[in-house]
Coordinates of C-alpha atoms in Angstrom, one line a residue:
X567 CA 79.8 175.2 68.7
X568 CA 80.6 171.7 70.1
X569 CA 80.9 171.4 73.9
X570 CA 82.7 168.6 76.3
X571 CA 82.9 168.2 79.8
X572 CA 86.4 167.6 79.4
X573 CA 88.5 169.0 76.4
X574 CA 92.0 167.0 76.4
X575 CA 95.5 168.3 74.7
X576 CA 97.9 165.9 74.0
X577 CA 97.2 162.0 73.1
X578 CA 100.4 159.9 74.7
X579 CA 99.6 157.7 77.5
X580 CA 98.7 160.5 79.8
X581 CA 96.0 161.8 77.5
X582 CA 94.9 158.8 76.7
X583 CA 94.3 157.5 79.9
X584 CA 92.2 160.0 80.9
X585 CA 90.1 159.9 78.1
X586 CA 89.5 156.2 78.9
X587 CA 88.6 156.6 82.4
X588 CA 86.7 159.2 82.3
X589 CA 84.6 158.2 79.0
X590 CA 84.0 154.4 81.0
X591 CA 82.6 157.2 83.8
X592 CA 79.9 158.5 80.8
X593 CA 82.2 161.8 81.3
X594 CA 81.8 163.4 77.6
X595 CA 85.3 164.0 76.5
X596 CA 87.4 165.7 73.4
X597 CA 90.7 164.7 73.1
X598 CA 93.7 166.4 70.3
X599 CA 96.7 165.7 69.2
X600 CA 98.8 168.0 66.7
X601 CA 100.8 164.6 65.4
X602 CA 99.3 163.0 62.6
X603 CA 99.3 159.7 63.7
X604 CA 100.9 157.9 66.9
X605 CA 104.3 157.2 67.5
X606 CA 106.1 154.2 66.3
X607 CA 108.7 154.4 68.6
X608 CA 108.9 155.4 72.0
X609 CA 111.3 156.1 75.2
X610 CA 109.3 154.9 78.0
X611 CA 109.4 151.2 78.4
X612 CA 108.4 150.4 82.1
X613 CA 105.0 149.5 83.1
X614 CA 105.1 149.5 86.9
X615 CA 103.2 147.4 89.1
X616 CA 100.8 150.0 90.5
X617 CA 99.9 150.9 87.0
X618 CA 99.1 147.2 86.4
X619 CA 97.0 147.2 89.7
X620 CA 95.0 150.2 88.1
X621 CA 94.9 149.1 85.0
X622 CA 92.6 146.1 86.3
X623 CA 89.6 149.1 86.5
X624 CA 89.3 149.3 82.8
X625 CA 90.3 145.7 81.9
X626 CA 93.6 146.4 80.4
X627 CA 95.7 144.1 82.5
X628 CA 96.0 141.2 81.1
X629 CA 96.3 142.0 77.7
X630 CA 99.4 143.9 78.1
X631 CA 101.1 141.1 80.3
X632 CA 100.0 139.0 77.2
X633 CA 102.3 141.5 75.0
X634 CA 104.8 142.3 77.2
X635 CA 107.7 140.8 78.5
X636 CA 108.4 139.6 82.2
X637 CA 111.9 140.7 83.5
X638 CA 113.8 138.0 85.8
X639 CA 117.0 139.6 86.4
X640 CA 119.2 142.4 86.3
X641 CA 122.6 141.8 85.4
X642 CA 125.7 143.9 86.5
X643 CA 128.6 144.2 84.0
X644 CA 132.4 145.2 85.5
X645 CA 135.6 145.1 82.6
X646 CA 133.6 143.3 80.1
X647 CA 132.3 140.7 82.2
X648 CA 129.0 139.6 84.1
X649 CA 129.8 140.8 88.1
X650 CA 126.4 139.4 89.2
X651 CA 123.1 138.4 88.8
X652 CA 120.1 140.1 90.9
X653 CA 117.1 137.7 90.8
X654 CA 113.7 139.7 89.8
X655 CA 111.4 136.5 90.0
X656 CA 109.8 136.6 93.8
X657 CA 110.5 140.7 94.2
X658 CA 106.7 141.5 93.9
X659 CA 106.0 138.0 96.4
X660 CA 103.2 139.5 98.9
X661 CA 102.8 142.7 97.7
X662 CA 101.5 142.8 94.2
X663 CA 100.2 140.3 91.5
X664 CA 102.6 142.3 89.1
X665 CA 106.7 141.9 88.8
X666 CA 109.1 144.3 87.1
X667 CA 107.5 144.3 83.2
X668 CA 108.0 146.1 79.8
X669 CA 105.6 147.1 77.2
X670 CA 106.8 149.8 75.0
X671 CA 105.3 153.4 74.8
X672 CA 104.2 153.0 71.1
X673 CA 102.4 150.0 71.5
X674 CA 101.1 151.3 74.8
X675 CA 99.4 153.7 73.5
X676 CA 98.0 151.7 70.2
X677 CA 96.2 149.7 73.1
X678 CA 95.3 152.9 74.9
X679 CA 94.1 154.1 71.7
X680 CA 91.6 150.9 70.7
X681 CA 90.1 150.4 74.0
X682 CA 89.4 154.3 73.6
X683 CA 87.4 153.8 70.1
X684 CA 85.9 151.1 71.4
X685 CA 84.0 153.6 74.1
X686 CA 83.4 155.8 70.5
X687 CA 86.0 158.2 71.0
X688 CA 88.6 158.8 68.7
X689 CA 91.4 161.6 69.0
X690 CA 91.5 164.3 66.8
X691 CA 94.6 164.5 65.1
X692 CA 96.4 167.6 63.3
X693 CA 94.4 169.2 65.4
X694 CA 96.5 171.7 67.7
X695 CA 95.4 173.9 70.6
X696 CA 96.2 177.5 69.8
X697 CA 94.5 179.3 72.9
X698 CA 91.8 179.0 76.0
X699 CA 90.3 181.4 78.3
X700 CA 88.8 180.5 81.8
X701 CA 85.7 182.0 81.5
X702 CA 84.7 180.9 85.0
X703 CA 81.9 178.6 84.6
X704 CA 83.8 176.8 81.4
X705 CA 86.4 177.1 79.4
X706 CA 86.4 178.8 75.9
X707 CA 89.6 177.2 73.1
X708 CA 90.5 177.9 69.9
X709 CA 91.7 174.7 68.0
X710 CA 93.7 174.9 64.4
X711 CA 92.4 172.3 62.6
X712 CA 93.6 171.1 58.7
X713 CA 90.6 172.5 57.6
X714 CA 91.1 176.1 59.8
X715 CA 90.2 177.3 63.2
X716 CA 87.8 176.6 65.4
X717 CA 86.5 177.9 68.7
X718 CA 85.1 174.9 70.9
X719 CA 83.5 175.2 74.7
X720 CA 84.5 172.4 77.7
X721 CA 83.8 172.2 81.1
X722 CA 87.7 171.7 82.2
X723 CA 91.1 171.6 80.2
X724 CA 93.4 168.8 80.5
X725 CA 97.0 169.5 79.6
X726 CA 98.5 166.9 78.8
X727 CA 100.7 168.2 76.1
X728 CA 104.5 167.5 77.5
X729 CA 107.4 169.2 78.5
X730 CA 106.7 171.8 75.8
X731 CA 103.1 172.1 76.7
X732 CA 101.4 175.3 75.8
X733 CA 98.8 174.8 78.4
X734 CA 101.6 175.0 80.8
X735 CA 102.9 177.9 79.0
X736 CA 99.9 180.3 78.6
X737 CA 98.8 179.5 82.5
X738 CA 102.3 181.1 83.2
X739 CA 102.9 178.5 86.2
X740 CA 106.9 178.1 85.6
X741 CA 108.9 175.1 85.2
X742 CA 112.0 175.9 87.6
X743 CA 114.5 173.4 87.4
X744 CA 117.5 172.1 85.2
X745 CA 118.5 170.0 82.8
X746 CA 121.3 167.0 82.8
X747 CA 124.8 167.8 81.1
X748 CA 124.0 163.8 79.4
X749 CA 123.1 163.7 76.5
X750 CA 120.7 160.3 76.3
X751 CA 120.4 158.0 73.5
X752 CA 118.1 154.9 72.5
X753 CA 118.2 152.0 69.9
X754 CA 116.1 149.4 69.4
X755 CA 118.0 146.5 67.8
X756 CA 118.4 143.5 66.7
X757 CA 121.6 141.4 68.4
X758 CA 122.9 138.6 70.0
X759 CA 125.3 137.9 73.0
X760 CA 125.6 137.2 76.6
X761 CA 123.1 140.0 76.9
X762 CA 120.5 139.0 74.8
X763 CA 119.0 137.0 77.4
X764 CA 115.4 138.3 77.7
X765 CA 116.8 140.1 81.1
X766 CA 118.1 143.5 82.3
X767 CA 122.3 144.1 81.9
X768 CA 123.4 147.3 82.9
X769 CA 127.6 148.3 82.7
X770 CA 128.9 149.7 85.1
X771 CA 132.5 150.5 83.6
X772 CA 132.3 154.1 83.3
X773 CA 130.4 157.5 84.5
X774 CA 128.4 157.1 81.3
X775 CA 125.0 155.2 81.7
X776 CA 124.4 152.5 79.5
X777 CA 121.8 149.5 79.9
X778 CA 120.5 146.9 77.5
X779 CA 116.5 146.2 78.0
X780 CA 114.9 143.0 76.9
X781 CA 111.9 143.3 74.5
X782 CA 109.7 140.7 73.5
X783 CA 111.1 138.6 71.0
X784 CA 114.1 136.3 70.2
X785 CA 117.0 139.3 69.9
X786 CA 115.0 142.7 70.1
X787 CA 116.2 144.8 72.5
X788 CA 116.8 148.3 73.6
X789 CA 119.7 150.0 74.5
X790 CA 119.8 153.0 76.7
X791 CA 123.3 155.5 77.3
X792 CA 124.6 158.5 77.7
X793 CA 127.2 160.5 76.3
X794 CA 128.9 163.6 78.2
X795 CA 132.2 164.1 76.5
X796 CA 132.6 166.4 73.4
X797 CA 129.7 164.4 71.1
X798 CA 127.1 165.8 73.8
X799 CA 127.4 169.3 72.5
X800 CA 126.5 167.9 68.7
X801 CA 123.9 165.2 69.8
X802 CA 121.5 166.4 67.1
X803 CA 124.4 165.1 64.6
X804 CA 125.0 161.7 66.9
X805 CA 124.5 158.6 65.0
X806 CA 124.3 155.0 66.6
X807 CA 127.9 154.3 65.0
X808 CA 129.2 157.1 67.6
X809 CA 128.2 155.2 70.8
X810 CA 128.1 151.8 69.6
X811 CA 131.8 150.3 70.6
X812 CA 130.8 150.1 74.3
X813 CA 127.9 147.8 73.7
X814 CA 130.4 145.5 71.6
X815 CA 133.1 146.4 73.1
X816 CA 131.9 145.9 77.1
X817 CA 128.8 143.9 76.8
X818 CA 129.9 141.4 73.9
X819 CA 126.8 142.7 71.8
X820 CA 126.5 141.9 68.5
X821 CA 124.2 144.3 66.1
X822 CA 122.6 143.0 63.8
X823 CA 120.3 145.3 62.9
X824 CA 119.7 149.2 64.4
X825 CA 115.7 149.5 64.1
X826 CA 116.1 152.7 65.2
X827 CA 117.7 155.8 66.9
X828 CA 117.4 158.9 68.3
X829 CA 119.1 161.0 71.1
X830 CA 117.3 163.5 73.2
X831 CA 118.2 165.7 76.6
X832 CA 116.7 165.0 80.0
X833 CA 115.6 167.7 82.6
X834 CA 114.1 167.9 86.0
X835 CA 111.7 169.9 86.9
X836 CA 108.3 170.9 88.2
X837 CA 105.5 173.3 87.5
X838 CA 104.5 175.8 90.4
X839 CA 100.6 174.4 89.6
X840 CA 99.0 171.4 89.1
X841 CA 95.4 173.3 89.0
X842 CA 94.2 176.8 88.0
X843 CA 90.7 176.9 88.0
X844 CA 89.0 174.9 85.4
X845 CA 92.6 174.4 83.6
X846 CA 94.9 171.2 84.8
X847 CA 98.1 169.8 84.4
X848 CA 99.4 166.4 83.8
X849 CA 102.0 164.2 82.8
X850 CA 105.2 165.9 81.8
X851 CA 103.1 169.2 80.8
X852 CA 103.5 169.7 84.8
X853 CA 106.7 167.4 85.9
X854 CA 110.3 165.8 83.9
X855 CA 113.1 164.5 85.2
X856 CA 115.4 161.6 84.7
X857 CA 114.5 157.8 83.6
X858 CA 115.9 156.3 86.2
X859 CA 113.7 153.7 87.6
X860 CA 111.5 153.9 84.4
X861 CA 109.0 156.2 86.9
X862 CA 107.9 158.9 83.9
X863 CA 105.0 157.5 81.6
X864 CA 103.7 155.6 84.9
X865 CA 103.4 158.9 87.2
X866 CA 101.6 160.9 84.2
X867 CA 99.0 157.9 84.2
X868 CA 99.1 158.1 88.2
X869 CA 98.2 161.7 87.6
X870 CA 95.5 160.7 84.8
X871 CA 93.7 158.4 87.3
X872 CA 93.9 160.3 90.3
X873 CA 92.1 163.0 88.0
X874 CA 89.5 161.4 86.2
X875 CA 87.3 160.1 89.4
X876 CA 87.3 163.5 90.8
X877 CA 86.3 165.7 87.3
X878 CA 83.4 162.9 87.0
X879 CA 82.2 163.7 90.7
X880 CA 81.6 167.2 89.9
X881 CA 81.0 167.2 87.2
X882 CA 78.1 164.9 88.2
X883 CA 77.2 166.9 91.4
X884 CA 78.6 164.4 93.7
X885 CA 81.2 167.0 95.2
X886 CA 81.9 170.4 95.4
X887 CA 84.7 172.1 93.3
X888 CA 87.1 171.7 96.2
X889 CA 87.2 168.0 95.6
X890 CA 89.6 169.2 92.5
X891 CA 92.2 171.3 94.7
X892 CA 93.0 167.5 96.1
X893 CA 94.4 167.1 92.9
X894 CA 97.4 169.2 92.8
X895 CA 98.0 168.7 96.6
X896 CA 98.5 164.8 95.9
X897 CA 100.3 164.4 92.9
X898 CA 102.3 167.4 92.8
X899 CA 103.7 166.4 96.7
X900 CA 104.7 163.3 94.9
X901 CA 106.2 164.6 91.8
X902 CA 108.5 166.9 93.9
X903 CA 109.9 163.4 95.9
X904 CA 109.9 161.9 92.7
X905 CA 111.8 164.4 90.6
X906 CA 114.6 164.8 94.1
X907 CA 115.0 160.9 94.3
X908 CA 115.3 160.3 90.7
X909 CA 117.7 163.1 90.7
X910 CA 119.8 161.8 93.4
X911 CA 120.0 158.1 91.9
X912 CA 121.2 159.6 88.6
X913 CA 123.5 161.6 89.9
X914 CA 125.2 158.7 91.8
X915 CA 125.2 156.2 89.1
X916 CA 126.5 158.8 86.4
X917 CA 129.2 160.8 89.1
X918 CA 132.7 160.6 87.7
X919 CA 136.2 160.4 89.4
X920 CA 137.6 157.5 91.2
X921 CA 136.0 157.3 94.4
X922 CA 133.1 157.2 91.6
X923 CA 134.4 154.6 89.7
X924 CA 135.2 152.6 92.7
X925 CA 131.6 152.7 94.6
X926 CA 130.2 151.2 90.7
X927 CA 132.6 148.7 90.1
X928 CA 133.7 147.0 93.1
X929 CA 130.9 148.2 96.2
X930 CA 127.6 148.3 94.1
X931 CA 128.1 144.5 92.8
X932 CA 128.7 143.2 96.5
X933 CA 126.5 144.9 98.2
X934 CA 123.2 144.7 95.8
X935 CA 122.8 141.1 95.6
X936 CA 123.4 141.2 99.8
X937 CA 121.0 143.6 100.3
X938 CA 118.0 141.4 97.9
X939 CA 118.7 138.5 100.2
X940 CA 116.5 140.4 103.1
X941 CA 112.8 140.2 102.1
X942 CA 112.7 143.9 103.8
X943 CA 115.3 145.3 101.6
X944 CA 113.7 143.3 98.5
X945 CA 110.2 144.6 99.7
X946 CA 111.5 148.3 100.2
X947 CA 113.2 149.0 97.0
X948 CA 110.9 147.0 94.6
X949 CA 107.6 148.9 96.5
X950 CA 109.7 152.6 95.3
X951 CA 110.2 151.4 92.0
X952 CA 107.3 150.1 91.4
X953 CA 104.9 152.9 93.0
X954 CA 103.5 150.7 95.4
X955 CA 104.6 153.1 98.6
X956 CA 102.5 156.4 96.7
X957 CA 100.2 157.7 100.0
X958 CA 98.2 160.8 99.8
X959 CA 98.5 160.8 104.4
X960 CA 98.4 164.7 103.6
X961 CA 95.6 164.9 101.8
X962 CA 92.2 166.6 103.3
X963 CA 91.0 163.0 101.6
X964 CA 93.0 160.9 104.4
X965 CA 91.5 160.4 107.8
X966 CA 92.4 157.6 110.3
X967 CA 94.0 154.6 110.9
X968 CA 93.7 150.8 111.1
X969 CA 96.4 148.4 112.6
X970 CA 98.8 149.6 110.0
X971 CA 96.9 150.9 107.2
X972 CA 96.2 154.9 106.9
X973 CA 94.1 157.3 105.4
X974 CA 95.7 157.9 102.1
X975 CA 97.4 154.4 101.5
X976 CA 96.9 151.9 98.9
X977 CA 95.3 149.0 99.7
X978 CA 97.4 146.3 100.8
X979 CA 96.7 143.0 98.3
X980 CA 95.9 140.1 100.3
X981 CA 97.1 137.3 98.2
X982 CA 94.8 134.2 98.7
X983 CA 91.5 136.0 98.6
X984 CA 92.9 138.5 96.0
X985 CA 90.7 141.5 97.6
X986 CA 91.8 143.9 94.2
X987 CA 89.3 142.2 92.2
X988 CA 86.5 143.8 94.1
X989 CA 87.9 147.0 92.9
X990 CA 87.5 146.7 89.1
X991 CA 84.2 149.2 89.2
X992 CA 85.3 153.2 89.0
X993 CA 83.6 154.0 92.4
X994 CA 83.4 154.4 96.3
X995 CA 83.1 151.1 98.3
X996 CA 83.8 149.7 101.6
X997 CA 86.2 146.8 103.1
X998 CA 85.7 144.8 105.9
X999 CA 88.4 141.9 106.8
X1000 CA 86.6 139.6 109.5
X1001 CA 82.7 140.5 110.3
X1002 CA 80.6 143.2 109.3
X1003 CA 78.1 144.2 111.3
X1004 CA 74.2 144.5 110.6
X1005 CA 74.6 148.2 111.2
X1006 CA 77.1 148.6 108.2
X1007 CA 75.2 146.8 106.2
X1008 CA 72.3 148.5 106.7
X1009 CA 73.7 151.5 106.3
X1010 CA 75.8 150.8 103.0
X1011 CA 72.8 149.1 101.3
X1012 CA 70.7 152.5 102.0
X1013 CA 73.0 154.5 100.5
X1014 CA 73.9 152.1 97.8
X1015 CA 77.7 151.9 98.9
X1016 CA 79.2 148.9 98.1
X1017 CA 80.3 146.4 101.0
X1018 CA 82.7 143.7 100.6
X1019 CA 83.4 141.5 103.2
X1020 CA 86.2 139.2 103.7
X1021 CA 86.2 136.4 106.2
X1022 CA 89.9 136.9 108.1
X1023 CA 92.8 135.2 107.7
X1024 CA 96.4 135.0 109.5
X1025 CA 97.6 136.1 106.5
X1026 CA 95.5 139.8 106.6
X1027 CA 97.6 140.5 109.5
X1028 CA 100.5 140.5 108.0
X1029 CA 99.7 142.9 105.3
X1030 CA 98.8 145.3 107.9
X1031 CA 95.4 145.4 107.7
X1032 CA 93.4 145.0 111.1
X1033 CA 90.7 142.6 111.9
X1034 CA 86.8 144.1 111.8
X1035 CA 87.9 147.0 111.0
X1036 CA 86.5 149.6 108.5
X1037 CA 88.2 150.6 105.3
X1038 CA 86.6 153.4 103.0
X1039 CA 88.2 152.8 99.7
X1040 CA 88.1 155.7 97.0
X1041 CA 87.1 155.6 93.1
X1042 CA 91.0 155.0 92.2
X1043 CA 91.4 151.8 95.4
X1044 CA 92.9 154.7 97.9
X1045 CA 92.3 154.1 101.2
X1046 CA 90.1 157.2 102.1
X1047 CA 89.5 156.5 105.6
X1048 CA 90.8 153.6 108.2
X1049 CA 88.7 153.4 111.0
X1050 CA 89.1 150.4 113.9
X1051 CA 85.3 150.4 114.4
X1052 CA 82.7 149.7 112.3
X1053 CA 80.9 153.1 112.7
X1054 CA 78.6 154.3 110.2
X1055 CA 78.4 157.4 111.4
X1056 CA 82.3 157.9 110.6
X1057 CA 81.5 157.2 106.9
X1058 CA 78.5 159.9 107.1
X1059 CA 80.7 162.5 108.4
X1060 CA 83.2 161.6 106.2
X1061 CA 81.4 162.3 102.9
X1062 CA 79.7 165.4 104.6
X1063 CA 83.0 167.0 106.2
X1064 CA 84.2 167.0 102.2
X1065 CA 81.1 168.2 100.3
X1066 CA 80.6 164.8 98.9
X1067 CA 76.6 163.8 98.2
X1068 CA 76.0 160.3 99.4
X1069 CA 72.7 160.5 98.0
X1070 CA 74.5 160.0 94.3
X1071 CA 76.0 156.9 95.1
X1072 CA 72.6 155.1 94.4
X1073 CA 73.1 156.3 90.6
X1074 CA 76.3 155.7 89.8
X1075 CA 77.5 152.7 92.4
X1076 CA 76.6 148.9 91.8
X1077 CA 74.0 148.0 95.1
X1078 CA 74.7 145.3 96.6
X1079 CA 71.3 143.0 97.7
X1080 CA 71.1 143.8 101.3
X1081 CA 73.3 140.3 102.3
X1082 CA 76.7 140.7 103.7
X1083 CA 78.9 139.9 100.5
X1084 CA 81.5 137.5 101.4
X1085 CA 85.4 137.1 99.8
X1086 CA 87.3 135.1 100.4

């Protein structure tokens, strides 16, 4: 009978991604899928800049900004004309390497899926998950294969099977929520027009969504709608000649060619449980709810990462099983927020009646391109998009607090010493921004923690991060604990007060060679 540590259901980027990290951990993983092959087309489009940050840990950045496409404005479309123009170009300035960016789903998760065989794991295809048992210390599963059955052993269960998932379903957990009266299409075409411009337009004529999305290339694009009106009660009959007159019609669009099409419902919900004992959920196996803001594919790898660091620990004996119960309290704490602001902003851009009408057409282009001129209102709205203001501060990981940085914050990116390149290696480490003293580095280098040390700069203060102070960063760059002094006796109490064995770190953390390392 073949055992994993980890037995994964579902291969879209969820699945994938946390077959990647924890394989680059040495976690021994099995991961299924019941489609025969990947997708060739996709819904998800967005790749958001805390992804990108993440996405540095496995080397995967910069290929997909190679692929991709940059977006530099979103334009806003009254009556068949351009309203106005928001510039995208300086939104991430001071906050993140990474701007608002595109990369499809399907070719997402081709990448996913190479860098993945490239560790010597391949997933298992027409191969679906017909049953599991929690047998306490393991999990027992019974796979239907092409070739029949088969009954397989793993230490956990990942779900990561979507919004139908029977991981979700046999676990009993719920999904309590609803599901929009929209119907939602998508076509990726070829065109030309005004709105073929390698940027965002979205019209804002009527209660019906409908956005066109650049893709990379001279005339690709997507378009994204919604239909509510009789045709919503036959969507499985919808054809792109149904819906196509706005585009032309409002956005001067010309199709050339429809590449394809497809319509699908949208819901919003969450599952009562993240966790139940050795079985987890992720991805939209445990939360769904509107596009808006392109936030779905990127919180499922958000739940991947957050994951994969913690199943390595104990599976490794560096914590105690309690180390996984952080798991649901984080991300399912954000996937509620999520699912209620998503829900909200979809609600308001797809309300219908005149006072509707009126806030779309004639308040939302004035007010908009006002509000980006304040680098606080820029800063605000492009760190919620873009996933940059995620914080676990209730987390039983999160302790303390440094000038303004918490326990349970990401790490704010100082720009001229670029301090996320120190945080390509999957593991625990500490930051200093000034001088670090002989006692840390004592103590770090006996316990092989990593120590990076940055020499200050005006410019640290301004991110929020205080001067000499201590910052305990975990495997996935969360700020673990923020502590004014440099006490090493705060970082052994720390580890101790969670169940986490420092005496691992030795094994499994890169030692540094006893000097004070020095960024900057």
């Amino acid at each position: 009978m073949e055992r994993s540590d980890v037995l994964i259901a579902g291969a879209g980027p969820t699945g994938l991604v946390l077959a990647l990290w924890l394989s680059k951990q040495g976690v021994k993983v099995r991961i299924i899928d019941k489609a025969d092959e990947p997708g060739t087309t996709s819904r998800a489009l967005a790749v958001q800049a805390r992804t990108l940050e993440l996405y540095r840990q496995v080397g995967l950045t910069e290929e997909i900004l190679a692929r991709g496409h940059n977006v530099a404005g979103i334009n806003l479309w009254v009556q068949g004309k351009k309203a106005t123009r928001v510039p995208l170009e300086t939104l991430a300035e001071g906050l993140t390497p990474y701007g608002p960016f595109i990369y499809p789903q399907d070719q997402h998760e081709r990448l996913l899926i190479t860098r993945l065989e490239a560790l010597g794991v391949r997933v298992e295809r027409r191969t679906e998950l017909k049953s599991f048992t929690d047998a306490g210390d393991h999990v027992m599963a019974t796979l239907c294969r092409p070739d029949g059955n088969e009954a397989c052993e793993a230490g956990y269960l990942a779900g990561c099977d979507g919004a139908r998932s029977i991981v979700r379903q046999t676990l009993g957990t719920g999904f309590p929520g609803g599901t929009y009266q929209q119907v939602f299409y998508v076509a990726d075409v070829d065109a030309a027009g005004p709105a073929l411009d390698g940027e965002l337009h979205v019209d804002l004529d009527e209660a019906d969504f409908l956005a066109v999305f650049p893709l990379k290339g001279q005339g690709r694009a997507r378009l994204i709608g919604t239909v509510r009106d009789e045709r919503a009660a036959h969507a499985e009959n919808l054809k792109f000649e149904d819906v196509r007159d706005r585009a032309i019609e409002h956005m001067k669009v010309q199709i050339r060619k429809v590449n394809w099409f497809s319509t699908y419902h949208v819901h919003h919900r969450v599952t009562a449980h993240f966790r139940k004992g050795r079985i987890f959920l992720l991805g939209d196996a445990a939360h769904i709810h509107s596009p808006a803001g392109g936030q779905g594919m990127n919180t499922g790898i958000g739940d991947a990462i957050n994951l994969a660091w913690k199943l390595k620990a104990v599976l490794a004996g560096q914590a105690s099983t309690a180390l996984l119960d952080t798991y649901e309290t984080e991300r399912r704490a954000f996937a509620q927020k999520l699912v209620a602001t998503t829900d909200k902003a979809f609600t308001l851009a797809t309300a219908q009646g005149r006072a509707a009408d009126f806030i779309r057409t004639r308040i939302v282009p004035l007010v908009v391109p006002t509000l980006f001129k304040f680098a606080a209102a820029r800063h605000y709205m492009f760190s919620a998009v873009s996933q940059l203001v995620i914080a676990y501060h209730d987390s039983a990981l999160s302790q303390g607090k440094a000038g303004d940085v918490s326990g349970g914050d990401r790490l704010p990116w100082a720009p001229s010493a670029d301090n996320f390149a120190t945080l390509r290696p999957i593991g625990w480490q500490v930051h200093v921004y000034g001088q670090s003293s002989r006692g840390l580095r004592d103590w770090c280098k006996r316990h092989g923690l990593p120590l990076h040390t940055f020499p200050w700069q005006k410019e640290y203060r301004g991110t929020g991060l205080a001067r000499n102070a201590m910052y305990l960063l975990r495997p996935d760059t969360y700020v673990a604990l923020a502590a004014s002094q440099q006490d090493s006796e705060a970082l052994r109490c720390y580890f101790a007060d969670r169940g986490l064995s420092i005496k691992h770190f030795a094994q499994s953390a890169s030692i540094l060679d006893g000097k004070e390392e020095n960024r900057g």
